[in-house]
Each structure stands twice: as structure tokens, then as C-alpha cells.
CSV table of C-alpha atoms and ligand atoms in Angstrom, one decimal:
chain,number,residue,atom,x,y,z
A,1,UNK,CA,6.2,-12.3,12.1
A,2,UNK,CA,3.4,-15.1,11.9
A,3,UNK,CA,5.5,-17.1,14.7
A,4,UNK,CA,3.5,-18.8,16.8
A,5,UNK,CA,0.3,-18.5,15.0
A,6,UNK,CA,-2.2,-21.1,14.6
A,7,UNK,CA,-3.5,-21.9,11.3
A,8,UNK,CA,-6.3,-24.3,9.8
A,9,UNK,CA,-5.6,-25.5,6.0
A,10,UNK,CA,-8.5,-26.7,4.5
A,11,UNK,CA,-7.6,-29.0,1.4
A,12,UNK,CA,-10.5,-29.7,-0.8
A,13,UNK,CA,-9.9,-32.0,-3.5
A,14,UNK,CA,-8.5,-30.9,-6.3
A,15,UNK,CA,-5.5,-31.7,-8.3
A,16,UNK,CA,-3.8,-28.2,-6.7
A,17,UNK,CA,-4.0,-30.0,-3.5
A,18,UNK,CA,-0.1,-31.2,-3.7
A,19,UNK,CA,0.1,-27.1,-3.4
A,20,UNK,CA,-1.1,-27.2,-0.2
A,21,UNK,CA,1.7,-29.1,1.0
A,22,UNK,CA,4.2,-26.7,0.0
A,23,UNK,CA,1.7,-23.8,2.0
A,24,UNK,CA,1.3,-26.1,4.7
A,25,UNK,CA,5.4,-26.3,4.5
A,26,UNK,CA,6.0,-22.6,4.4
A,27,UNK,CA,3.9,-21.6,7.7
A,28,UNK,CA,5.5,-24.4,9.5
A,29,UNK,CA,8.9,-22.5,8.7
A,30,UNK,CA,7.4,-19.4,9.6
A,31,UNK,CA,7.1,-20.8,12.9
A,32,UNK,CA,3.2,-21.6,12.7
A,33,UNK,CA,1.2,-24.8,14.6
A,34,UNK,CA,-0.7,-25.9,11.3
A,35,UNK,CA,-3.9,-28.5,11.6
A,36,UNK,CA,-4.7,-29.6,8.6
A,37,UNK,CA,-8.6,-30.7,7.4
A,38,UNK,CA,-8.7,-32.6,4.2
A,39,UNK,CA,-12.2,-33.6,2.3
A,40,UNK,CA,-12.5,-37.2,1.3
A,41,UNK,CA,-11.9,-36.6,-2.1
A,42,UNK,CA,-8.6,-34.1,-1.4
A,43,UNK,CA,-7.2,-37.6,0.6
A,44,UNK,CA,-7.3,-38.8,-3.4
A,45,UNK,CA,-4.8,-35.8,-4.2
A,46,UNK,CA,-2.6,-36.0,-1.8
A,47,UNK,CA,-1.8,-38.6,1.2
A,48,UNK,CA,-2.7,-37.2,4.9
A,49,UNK,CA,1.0,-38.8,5.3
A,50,UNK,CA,2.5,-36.1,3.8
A,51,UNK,CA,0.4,-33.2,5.3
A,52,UNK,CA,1.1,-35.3,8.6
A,53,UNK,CA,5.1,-35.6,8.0
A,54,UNK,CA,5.0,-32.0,7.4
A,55,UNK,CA,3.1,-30.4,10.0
A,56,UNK,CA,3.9,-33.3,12.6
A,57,UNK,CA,0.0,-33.0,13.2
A,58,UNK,CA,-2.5,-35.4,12.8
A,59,UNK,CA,-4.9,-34.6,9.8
A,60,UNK,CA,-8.5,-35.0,10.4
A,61,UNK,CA,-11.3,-35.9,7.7
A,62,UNK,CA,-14.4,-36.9,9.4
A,63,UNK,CA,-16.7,-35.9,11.5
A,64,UNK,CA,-16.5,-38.7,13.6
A,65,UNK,CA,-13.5,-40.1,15.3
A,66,UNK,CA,-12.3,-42.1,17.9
A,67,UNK,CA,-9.5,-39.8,18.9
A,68,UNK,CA,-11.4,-36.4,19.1
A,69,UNK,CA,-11.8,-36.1,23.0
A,70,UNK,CA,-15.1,-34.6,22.5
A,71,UNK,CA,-18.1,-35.1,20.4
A,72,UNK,CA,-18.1,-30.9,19.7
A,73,UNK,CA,-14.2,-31.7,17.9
A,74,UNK,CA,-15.7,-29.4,14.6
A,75,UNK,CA,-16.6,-26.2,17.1
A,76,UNK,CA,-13.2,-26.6,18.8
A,77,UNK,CA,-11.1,-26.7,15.6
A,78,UNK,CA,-13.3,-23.2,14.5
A,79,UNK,CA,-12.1,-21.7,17.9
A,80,UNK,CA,-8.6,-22.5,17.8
A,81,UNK,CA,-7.0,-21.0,14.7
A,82,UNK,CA,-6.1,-17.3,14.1
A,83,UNK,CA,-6.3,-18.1,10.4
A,84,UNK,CA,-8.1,-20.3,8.2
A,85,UNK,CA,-7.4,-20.8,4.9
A,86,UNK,CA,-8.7,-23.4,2.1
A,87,UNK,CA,-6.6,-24.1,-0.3
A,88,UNK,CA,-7.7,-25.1,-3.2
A,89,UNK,CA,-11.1,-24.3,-2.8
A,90,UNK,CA,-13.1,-26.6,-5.3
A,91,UNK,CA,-16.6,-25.6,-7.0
A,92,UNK,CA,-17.8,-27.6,-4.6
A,93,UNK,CA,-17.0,-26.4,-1.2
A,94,UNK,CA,-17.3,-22.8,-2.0
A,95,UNK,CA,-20.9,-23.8,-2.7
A,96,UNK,CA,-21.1,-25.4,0.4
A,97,UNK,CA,-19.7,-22.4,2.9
A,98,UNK,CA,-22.2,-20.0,0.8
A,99,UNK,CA,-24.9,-22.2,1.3
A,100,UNK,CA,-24.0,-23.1,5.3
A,101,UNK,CA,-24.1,-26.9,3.8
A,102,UNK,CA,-22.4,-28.4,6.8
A,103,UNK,CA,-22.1,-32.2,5.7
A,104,UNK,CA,-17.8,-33.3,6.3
A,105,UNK,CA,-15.8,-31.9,8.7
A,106,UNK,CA,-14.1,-29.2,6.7
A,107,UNK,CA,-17.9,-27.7,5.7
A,108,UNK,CA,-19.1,-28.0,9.2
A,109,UNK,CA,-15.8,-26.2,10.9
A,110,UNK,CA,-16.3,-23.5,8.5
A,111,UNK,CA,-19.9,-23.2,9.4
A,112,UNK,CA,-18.3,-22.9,12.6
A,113,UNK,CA,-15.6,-20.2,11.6
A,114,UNK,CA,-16.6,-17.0,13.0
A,115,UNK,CA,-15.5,-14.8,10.3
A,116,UNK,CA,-15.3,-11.4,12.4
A,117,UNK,CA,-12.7,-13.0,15.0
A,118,UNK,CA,-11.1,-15.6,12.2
A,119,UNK,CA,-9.9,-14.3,8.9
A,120,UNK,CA,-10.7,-16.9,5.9
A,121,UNK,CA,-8.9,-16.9,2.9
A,122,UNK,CA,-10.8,-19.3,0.1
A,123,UNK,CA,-7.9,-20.0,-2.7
A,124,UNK,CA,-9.8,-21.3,-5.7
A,125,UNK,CA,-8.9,-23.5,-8.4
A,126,UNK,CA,-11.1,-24.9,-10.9
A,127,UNK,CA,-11.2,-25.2,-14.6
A,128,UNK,CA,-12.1,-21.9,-16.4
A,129,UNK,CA,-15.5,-22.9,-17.5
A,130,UNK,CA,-16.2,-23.8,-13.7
A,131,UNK,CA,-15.0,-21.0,-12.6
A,132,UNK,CA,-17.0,-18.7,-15.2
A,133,UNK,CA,-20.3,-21.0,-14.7
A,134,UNK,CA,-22.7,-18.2,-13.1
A,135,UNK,CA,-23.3,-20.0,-10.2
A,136,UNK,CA,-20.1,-20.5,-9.2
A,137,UNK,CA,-19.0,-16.8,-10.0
A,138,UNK,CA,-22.0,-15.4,-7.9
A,139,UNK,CA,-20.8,-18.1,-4.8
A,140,UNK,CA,-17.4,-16.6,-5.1
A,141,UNK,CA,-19.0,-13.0,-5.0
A,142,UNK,CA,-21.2,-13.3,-2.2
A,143,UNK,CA,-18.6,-14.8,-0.3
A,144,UNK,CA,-16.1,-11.9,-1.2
A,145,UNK,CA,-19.2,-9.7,0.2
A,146,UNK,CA,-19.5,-11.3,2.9
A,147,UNK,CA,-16.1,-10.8,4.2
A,148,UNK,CA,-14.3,-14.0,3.2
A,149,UNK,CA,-11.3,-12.8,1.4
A,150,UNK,CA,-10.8,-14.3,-2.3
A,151,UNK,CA,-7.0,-15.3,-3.4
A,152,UNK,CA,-8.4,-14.4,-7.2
A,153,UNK,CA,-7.3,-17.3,-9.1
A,154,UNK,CA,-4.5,-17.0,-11.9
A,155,UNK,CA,-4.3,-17.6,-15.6
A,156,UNK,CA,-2.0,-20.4,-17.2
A,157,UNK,CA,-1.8,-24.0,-18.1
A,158,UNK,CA,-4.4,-26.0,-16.0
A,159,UNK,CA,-4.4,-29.6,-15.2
A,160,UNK,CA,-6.8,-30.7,-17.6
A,161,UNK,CA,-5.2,-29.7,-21.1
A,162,UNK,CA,-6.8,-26.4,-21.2
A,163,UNK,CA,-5.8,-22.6,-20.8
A,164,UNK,CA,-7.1,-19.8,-19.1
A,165,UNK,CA,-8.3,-18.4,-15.8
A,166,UNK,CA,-8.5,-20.8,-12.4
A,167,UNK,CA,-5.3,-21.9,-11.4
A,168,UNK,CA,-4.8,-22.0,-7.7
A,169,UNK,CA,-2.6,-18.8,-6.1
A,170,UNK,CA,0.8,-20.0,-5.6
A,171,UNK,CA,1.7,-21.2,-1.9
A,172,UNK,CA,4.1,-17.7,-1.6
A,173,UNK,CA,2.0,-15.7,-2.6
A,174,UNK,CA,-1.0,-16.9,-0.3
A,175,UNK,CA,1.7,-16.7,2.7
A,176,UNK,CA,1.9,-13.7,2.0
A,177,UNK,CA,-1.6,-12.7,2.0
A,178,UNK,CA,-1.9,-14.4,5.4
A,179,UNK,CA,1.1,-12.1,6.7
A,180,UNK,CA,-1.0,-9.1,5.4
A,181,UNK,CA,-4.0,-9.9,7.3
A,182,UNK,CA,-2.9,-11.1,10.1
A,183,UNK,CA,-0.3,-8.5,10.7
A,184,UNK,CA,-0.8,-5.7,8.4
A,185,UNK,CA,-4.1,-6.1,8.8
A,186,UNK,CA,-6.6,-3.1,6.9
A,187,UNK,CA,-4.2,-0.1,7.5
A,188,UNK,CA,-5.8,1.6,4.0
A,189,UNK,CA,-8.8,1.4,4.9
A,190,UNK,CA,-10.3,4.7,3.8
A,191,UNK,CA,-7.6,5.8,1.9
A,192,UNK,CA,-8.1,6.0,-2.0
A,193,UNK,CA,-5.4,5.0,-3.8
A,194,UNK,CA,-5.5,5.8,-8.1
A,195,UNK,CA,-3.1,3.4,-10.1
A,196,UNK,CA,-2.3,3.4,-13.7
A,197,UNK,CA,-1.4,-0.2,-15.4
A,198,UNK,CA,-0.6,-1.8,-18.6
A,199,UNK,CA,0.7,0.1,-22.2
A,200,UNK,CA,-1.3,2.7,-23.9
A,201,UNK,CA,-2.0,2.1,-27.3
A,202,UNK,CA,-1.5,4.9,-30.1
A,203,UNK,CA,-4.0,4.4,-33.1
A,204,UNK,CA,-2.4,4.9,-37.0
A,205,UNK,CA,-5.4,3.7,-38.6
A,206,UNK,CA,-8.6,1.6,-37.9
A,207,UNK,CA,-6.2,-1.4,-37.7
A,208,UNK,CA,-2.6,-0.6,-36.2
A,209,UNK,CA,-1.2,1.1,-32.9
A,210,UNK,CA,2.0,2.4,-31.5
A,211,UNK,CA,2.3,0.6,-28.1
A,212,UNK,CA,5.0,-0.9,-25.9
A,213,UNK,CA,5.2,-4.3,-24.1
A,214,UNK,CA,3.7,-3.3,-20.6
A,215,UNK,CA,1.6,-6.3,-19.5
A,216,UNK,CA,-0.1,-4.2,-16.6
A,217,UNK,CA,1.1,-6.9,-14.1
A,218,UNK,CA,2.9,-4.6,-12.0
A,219,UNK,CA,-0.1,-2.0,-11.7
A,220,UNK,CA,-2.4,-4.8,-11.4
A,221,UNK,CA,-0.5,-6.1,-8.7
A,222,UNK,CA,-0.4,-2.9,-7.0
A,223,UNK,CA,-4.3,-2.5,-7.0
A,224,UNK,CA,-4.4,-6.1,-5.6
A,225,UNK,CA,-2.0,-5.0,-2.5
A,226,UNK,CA,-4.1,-2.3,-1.9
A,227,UNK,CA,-6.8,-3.8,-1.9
A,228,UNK,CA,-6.2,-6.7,0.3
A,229,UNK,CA,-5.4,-4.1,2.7
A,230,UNK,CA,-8.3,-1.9,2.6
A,231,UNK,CA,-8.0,0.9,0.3
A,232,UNK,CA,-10.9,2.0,-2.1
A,233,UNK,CA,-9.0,1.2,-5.7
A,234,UNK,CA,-9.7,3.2,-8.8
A,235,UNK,CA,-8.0,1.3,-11.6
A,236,UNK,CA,-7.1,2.9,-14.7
A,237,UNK,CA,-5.9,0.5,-17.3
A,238,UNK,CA,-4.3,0.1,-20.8
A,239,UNK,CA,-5.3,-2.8,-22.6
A,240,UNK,CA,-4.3,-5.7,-20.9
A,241,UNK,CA,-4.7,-9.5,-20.7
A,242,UNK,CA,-5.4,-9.4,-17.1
A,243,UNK,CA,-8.4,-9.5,-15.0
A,244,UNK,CA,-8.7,-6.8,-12.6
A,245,UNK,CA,-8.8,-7.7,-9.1
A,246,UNK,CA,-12.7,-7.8,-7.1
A,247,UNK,CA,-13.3,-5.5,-5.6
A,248,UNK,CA,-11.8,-2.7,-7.5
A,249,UNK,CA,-13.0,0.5,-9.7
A,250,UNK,CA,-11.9,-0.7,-12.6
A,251,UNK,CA,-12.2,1.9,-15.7
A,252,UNK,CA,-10.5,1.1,-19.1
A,253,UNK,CA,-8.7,3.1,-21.4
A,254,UNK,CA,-6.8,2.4,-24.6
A,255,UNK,CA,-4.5,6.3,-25.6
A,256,UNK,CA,-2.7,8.4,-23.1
A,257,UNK,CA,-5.1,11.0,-24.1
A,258,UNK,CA,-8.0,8.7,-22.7
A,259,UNK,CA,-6.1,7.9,-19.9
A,260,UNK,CA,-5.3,11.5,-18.9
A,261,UNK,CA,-8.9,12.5,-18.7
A,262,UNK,CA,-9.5,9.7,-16.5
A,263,UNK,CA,-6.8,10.1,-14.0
A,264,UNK,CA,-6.9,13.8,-13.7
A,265,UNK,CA,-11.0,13.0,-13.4
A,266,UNK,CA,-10.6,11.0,-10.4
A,267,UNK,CA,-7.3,13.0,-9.0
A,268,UNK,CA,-9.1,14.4,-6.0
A,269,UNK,CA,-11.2,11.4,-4.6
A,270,UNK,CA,-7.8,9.9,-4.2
A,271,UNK,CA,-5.3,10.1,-1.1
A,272,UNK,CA,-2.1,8.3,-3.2
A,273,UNK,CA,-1.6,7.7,-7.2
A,274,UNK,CA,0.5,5.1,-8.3
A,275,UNK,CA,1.7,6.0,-12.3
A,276,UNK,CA,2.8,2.2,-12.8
A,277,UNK,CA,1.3,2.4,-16.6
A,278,UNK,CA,4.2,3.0,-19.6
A,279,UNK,CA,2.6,5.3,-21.5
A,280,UNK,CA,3.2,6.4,-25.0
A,281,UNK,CA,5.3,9.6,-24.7
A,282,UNK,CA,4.1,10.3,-28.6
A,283,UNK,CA,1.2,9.8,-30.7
A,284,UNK,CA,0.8,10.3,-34.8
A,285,UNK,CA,-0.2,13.4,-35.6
A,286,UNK,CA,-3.1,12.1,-37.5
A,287,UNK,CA,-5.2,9.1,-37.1
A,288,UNK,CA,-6.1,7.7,-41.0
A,289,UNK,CA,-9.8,6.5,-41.0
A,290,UNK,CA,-9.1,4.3,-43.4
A,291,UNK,CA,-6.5,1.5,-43.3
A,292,UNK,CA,-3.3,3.1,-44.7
A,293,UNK,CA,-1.8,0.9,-47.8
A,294,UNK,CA,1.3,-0.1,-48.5
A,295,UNK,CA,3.3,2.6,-50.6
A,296,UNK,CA,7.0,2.5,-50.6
A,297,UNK,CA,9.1,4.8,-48.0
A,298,UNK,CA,6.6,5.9,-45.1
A,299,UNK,CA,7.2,9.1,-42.6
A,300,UNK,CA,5.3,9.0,-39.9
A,301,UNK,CA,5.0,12.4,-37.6
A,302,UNK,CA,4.3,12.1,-34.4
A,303,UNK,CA,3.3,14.8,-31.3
A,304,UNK,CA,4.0,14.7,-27.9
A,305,UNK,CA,1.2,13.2,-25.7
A,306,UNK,CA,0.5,14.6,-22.1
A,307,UNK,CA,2.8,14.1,-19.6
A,308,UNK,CA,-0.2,12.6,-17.4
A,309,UNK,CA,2.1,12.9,-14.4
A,310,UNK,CA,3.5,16.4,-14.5
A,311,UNK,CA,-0.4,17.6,-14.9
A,312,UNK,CA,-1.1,15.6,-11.6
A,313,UNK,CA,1.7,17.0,-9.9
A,314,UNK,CA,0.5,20.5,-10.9
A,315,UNK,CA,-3.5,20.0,-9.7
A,316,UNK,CA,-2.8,18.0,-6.7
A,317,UNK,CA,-3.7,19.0,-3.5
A,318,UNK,CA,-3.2,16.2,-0.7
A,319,UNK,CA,-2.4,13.8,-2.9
A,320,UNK,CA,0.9,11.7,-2.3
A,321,UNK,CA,2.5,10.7,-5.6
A,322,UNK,CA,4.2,7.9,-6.7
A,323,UNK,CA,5.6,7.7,-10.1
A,324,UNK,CA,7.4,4.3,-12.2
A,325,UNK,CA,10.7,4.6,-14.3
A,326,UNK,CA,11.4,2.2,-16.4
A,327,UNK,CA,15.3,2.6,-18.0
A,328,UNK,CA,17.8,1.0,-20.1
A,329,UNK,CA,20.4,2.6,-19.1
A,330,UNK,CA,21.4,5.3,-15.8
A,331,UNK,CA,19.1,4.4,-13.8
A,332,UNK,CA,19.5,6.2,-10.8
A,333,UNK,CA,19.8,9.5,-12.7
A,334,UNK,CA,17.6,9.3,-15.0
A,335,UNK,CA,15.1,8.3,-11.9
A,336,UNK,CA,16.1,10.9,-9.8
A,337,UNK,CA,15.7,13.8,-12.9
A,338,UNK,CA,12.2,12.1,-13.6
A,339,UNK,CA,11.3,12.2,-9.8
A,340,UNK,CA,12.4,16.1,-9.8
A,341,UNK,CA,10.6,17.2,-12.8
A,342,UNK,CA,7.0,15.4,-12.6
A,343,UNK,CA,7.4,16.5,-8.7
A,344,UNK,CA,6.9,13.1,-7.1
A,345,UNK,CA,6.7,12.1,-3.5
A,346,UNK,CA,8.8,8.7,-4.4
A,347,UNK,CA,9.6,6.7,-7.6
A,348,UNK,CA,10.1,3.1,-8.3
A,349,UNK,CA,12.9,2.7,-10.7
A,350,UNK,CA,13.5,-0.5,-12.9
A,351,UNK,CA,16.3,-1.8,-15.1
A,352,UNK,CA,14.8,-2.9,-18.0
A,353,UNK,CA,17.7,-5.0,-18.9
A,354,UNK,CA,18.2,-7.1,-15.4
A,355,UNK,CA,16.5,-10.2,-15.9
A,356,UNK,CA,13.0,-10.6,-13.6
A,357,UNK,CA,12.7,-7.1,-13.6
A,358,UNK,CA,10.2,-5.0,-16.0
A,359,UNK,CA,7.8,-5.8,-18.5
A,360,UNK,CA,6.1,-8.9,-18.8
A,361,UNK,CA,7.4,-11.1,-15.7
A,362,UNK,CA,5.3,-11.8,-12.3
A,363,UNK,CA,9.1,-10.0,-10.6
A,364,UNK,CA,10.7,-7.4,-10.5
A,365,UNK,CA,13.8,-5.7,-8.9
A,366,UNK,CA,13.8,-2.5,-8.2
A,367,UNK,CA,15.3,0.7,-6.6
A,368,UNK,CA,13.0,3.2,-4.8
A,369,UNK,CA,14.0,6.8,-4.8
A,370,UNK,CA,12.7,9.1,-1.9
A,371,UNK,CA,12.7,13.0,-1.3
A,372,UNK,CA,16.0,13.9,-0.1
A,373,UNK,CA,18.1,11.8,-2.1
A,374,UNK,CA,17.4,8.8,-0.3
A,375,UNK,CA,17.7,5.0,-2.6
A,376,UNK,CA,16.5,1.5,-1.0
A,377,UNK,CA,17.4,-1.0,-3.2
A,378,UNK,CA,15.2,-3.9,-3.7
A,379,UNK,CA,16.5,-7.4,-4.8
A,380,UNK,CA,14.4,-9.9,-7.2
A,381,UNK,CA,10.6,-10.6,-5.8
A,382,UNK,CA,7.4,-10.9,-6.9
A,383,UNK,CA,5.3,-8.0,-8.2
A,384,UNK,CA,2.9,-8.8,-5.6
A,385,UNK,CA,5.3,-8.7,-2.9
A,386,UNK,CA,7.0,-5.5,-4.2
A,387,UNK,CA,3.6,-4.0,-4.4
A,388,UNK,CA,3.1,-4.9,-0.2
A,389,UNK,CA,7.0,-3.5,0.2
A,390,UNK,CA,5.6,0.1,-2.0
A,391,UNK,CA,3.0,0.9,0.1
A,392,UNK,CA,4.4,0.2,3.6
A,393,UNK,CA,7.1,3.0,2.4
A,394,UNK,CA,4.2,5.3,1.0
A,395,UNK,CA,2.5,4.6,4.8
A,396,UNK,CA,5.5,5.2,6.8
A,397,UNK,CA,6.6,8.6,4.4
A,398,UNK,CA,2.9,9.9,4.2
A,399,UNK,CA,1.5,10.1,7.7
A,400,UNK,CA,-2.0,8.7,7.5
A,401,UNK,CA,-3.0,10.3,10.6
A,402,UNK,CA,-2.2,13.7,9.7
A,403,UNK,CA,-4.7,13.8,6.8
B,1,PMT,O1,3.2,-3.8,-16.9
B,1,PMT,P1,4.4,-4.7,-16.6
B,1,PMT,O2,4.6,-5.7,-17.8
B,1,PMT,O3,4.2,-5.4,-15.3
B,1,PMT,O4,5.7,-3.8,-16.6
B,1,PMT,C1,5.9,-2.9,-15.5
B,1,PMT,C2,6.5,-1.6,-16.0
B,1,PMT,C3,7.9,-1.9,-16.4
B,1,PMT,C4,5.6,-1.0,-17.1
B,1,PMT,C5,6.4,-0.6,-14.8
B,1,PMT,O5,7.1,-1.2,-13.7
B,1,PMT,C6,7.0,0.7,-15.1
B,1,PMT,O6,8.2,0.9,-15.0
B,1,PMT,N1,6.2,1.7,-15.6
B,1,PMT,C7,6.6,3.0,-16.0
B,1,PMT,C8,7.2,2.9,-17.4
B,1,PMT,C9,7.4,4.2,-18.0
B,1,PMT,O7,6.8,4.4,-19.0
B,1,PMT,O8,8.3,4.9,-17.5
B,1,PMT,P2,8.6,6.4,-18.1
B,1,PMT,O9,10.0,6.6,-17.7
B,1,PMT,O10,8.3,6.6,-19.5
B,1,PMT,O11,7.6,7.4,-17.3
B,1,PMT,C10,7.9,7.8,-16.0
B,1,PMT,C11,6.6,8.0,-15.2
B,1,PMT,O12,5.8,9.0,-15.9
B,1,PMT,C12,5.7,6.8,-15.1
B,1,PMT,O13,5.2,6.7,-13.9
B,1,PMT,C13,4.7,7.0,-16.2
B,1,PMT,O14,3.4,6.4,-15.9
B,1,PMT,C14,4.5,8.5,-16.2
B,1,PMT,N2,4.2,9.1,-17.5
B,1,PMT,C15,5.0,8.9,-18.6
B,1,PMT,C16,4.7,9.5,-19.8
B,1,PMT,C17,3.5,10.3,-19.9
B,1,PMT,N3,3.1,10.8,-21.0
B,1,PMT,N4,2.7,10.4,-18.8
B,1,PMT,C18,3.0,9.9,-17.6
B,1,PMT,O15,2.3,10.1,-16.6
């Protein structure tokens, strides 16, 4: 789909540059010309060699060379491409493009970008102090305001010993944020879409919950798709470890009670809900104040909480609805029952015991039930490529234009 497309990497330098290589490797085999720009200090990451062996290009660095045909070589390389993307993006460029800091040839072409005809996508990677330092935070959101489009940084083990927030988007996953703007393009914009993520948590007593091991990646993901193609996101969240992606409504809960006033709150802004979040089907019957101590044999009663999706279904009025099921075993039944009574438009069904699929992983495999009887099976991808796969089903079974 991105055949024939000409793309501009930027590689600043940074040790995710040997990334870039990969990126610059999987838009080639999409069928892409890609011209590379490297800083001076990215040519100490990675050798041009490679980015040249691999895009059978020529990489420029400077501003000035001998085999540029014409002294304006920075204004043609901002003409050319149909995408530009810099990957990683150091502290250091990104202060440069929000500044207009045109000093190399990779600052001065994107100076020359012009971002209503030319998509940018800015992949940062830093360490997680630079990335928090307010300056650099405030770059990264003016430049998300000012139309630039982010590829929000993961969590992990980065280069320099330490854990946390700022490693680089990996290379797949950055393809395929090209394919969605270049082809997909904004086709939610304004549509609302309400997602649920992550576990709910069940209080006992001031210090102990009844939860389940929902990591709120899937949801998270899901509010990340949408976003990146123009929907307004209202994100209602268990606790999670995750950062919620810019640009989102992002309202926390912590029971199912909490979240159920939320969601059926915001039910009628929205055009779709996605129920991604495993939430607690019971809760104890009473929450002790004080911490409960240890005392041989312990019952515990429990209630049933509200089935947040069934009260949806009931109140909705436009609203196309999208519901999880998470299994052990049946899956397709059990799916298709849960589908039928919470009166859902489509659910996403996944086998908790196939490996990459569920809680907890960045994949998932999954079978998606529609109206009618109808089941697409999904093999093993990632949740953010499932998430792009969900809602170009929802848009082609919900008629955007009829609204
Ligand atoms: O968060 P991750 O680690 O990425 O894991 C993803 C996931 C496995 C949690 C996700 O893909 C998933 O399957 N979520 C739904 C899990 C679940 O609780 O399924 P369920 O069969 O219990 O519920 C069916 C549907 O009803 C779900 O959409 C659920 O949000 C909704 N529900 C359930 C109970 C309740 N009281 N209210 C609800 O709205």
C-alpha cells in the first residue's frame, strides 16, 4: 500500500539510531524510495554505509556538498517526500524544529518541511529524565500542537543502565503509523470513540484489593489507534502502569462502580465504545476501614458489580458497541452468548491460554465476532496493529456517513 512512496528518514544521533536501519529496511520492502539525512553525531551511531547499502541511496549530512546539483539541495529534499519521519528524535533536534533552529541539513530541511502537504512523524528516544525535563516535555507538546505527529516513546530497559519511559517506537510499529497516515489518513475525525482499559481493583480494606492481571495495553493501544486517526478519545482507565497516549481524555478510575459512573457519564458524547477493560464481575460486600487481621479460617462474601456493558447497551442511542471477551475455555460460544446478552454491535474474543494473546503481552490473537454470526479470525500481532484492524471493521460495519 505505501508502494512507490517517497520517504525522508531523519536519523539524529542517538544510540536507537541502529533502529533506523531496520525502518529504513522495512519501507524499502514496502516498495518505498527512502533518502536518508543523518546529523553528524547519528554518523557516530551508525555508518551512512549501511543506511546506503540498504536504501541504495546516497545519505546526505551537510549542508554543503559537491554533489548536490544546486545550492537550494535542503528546499528540494523538503519538496520531494510524501513522508518524513525522524527517527530517533534526540533532545536536541526536537528543540531545534520547535525553535525553527536551522543549523545541519536535517534542521534546515525540516524548517523546510511544509507540514500541511508533508506528514512528520518525530520518534523520540531519550533517557527518562530527558524526556521528563520540562523543557523538553513542553517541545514535544507544542510540536504535537502544532501538527507534527508524536510516536509516544515506550517504557523498558534503556541504553544507559536505567528503566523507564523513552525508548524509541519500534521500527513496525512506526511503519505502521506511516501506513495510517498516509493511507488511512484521519477517517475518525469527529467521531468520539469511549474505551475502557486496564483491571478494576476491588478494595477489602485500606490495604488489599480483588483485581486481575489486565495491564490496560490492549485498551491503551486502542485509544492510541484512534487517535492517530483522528477521533476525540475519552479514556477510562483501571490502574495501570501505562501512560496514556497525548492527546487523549484521559479519566482514571480504580472499582467497577467508579468506572460505571464514568462510562455511562460520557455514553452520549461518544459515536463508538470499546469495553477493552476486565472488570471485576464481584466486589466484597463490605469494605473494612481498618486493616483486617489475621484470624484463622476467613469467608469472604462478595456481590455482584454492574455489568457496565449491559447498562450501555440499554441507554444507548447511536452508539456502536464494541465489547472484549476474554476466555479459558469455548471461546466462540462463550463470545457469541456474551455478544447476545450485553447486545453488542461486534466483540473481540481472546484465548487466554494461546500464548501472545491476552493479558500482559504487547500481542494478541484474536477472533472477532459480528452480527449475524459472522467470525474473522485474527492470527498473532501486535496490540497496536490489532487496534488499526478493530476499527477499520467498526468503520466498514458502522456507516460513518449515515450518522
Ligand atoms: O489489559 P491487557 O493486559 O492488554 O489485556 C487485555 C485483555 C485480555 C484484558 C482484553 O483483551 C480483554 O479481553 N478484556 C475483557 C476481559 C473481560 O473481562 O472479559 P469478560 O468476559 O469478563 O467481559 C466481557 C465484556 O463485558 C468486556 O468487554 C468487559 O469490559 C465487559 N464487562 C464485564 C463485566 C462487567 N461487570 N462490566 C462490563 O462491562
Amino acid at each position: 500500500m505505501l508502494q512507490g512512496k517517497a520517504i525522508l528518514l531523519g536519523v539524529s544521533g542517538g544510540i536507537a539510531a541502529y533502529k533506523s536501519a531496520e525502518l529504513a529496511r522495512l519501507f524499502v520492502r514496502e516498495g518505498c524510495s527512502v533518502q536518508v539525512i543523518m546529523t553528524r553525531a547519528a554518523k557516530k551511531f551508525i555508518s551512512p554505509l549501511t543506511m546506503h547499502g540498504l536504501t541504495g541511496r546516497p545519505v546526505f549530512s551537510s549542508l554543503f556538498n559537491d554533489s548536490y546539483r544546486t545550492a537550494t539541495a535542503h528546499i528540494q529534499l523538503a519538496r520531494e517526500p510524501d513522508l518524513v519521519i525522524v527517527a530517533p528524535a534526540t533532545a536536541n533536534i526536537l528543540g531545534k524544529i520547535r525553535a525553527g533552529i536551522a543549523d545541519d541539513l536535517l534542521s534546515t530541511v525540516l524548517t523546510a518541511v511544509e507540514l500541511g502537504k508533508c506528514p512528520v512523524i518525530l520518534a523520540p528516544s531519550m533517557n527518562t529524565t530527558m524526556l521528563e525535563n520540562p523543557a523538553v516535555k513542553e517541545n514535544i507538546r507544542v510540536l504535537e500542537e502544532r501538527g507534527f505527529f508524536i510516536a509516544d516513546p515506550g517504557k523498558g530497559d534503556l541504553a544507559c543502565g536505567e528503566t523507564g519511559k523513552g525508548r524509541m517506537v519500534e521500527p513496525f510499529e512506526l511503519l505502521e503509523m506511516a501506513r495510517k497516515i498516509l493511507i488511512g489518513g484521519k477517517d475518525y475525525q469527529n467521531v468520539t470513540v469511549l474505551i475502557s482499559a486496564g483491571p478494576t481493583r476491588e478494595a477489602l480494606d485500606p490495604v488489599r484489593f480483588i483485581t486481575n492481571h489486565s495491564s490496560g495495553k490492549m485498551g491503551y493501544a486502542l485509544a492510541r489507534a484512534a487517535r492517530e486517526r483522528g477521533a476525540n478519545v475519552i479514556l477510562v482507565s483501571g490502574p495501570t502502569a501505562l501512560e496514556p497516549p497525548a492527546g487523549v481524555i484521559f479519566l482514571p478510575v480504580v472499582s467497577a462502580e467508579e468506572m460505571y459512573a464514568v462510562m455511562l457519564d460520557r455514553l452520549q458524547e461518544a459515536d463508538v465504545v470499546i469495553k477493552a477493560a476486565a472488570v471485576a464481575d464481584y466486589r466484597p460486600v463490605e469494605v473494612s476501614r481498618q486493616k483486617i487481621k489475621k484470624a484463622g479460617e476467613m469467608q469472604l462474601k462478595l456481590v455482584r458489580n454492574p455489568d457496565i456493558l449491559k447498562e450501555i447497551a440499554k441507554k444507548k442511542t447511536k452508539q456502536f458497541l464494541v465489547g472484549f471477551a476474554a476466555e479459558t475455555e469455548n471461546l466462540l460460544e462463550n463470545a457469541a452468548r456474551k455478544m447476545e446478552e450485553k447486545n453488542l454491535d461486534m466483540i473481540v474474543a481472546n484465548d487466554l491460554g494461546e500464548e501472545g494473546a491476552g493479558f500482559q503481552v504487547d500481542t494478541n490473537i484474536v477472533r472477532l465476532l459480528y452480527r449475524g454470526g459472522v467470525v474473522e479470525e485474527v492470527p498473532l500481532m501486535t496490540k497496536l496493529r490489532l487496534s488499526h484492524l478493530i476499527l477499520d471493521r467498526i468503520k466498514e460495519r458502522w456507516k460513518f456517513q449515515d450518522r
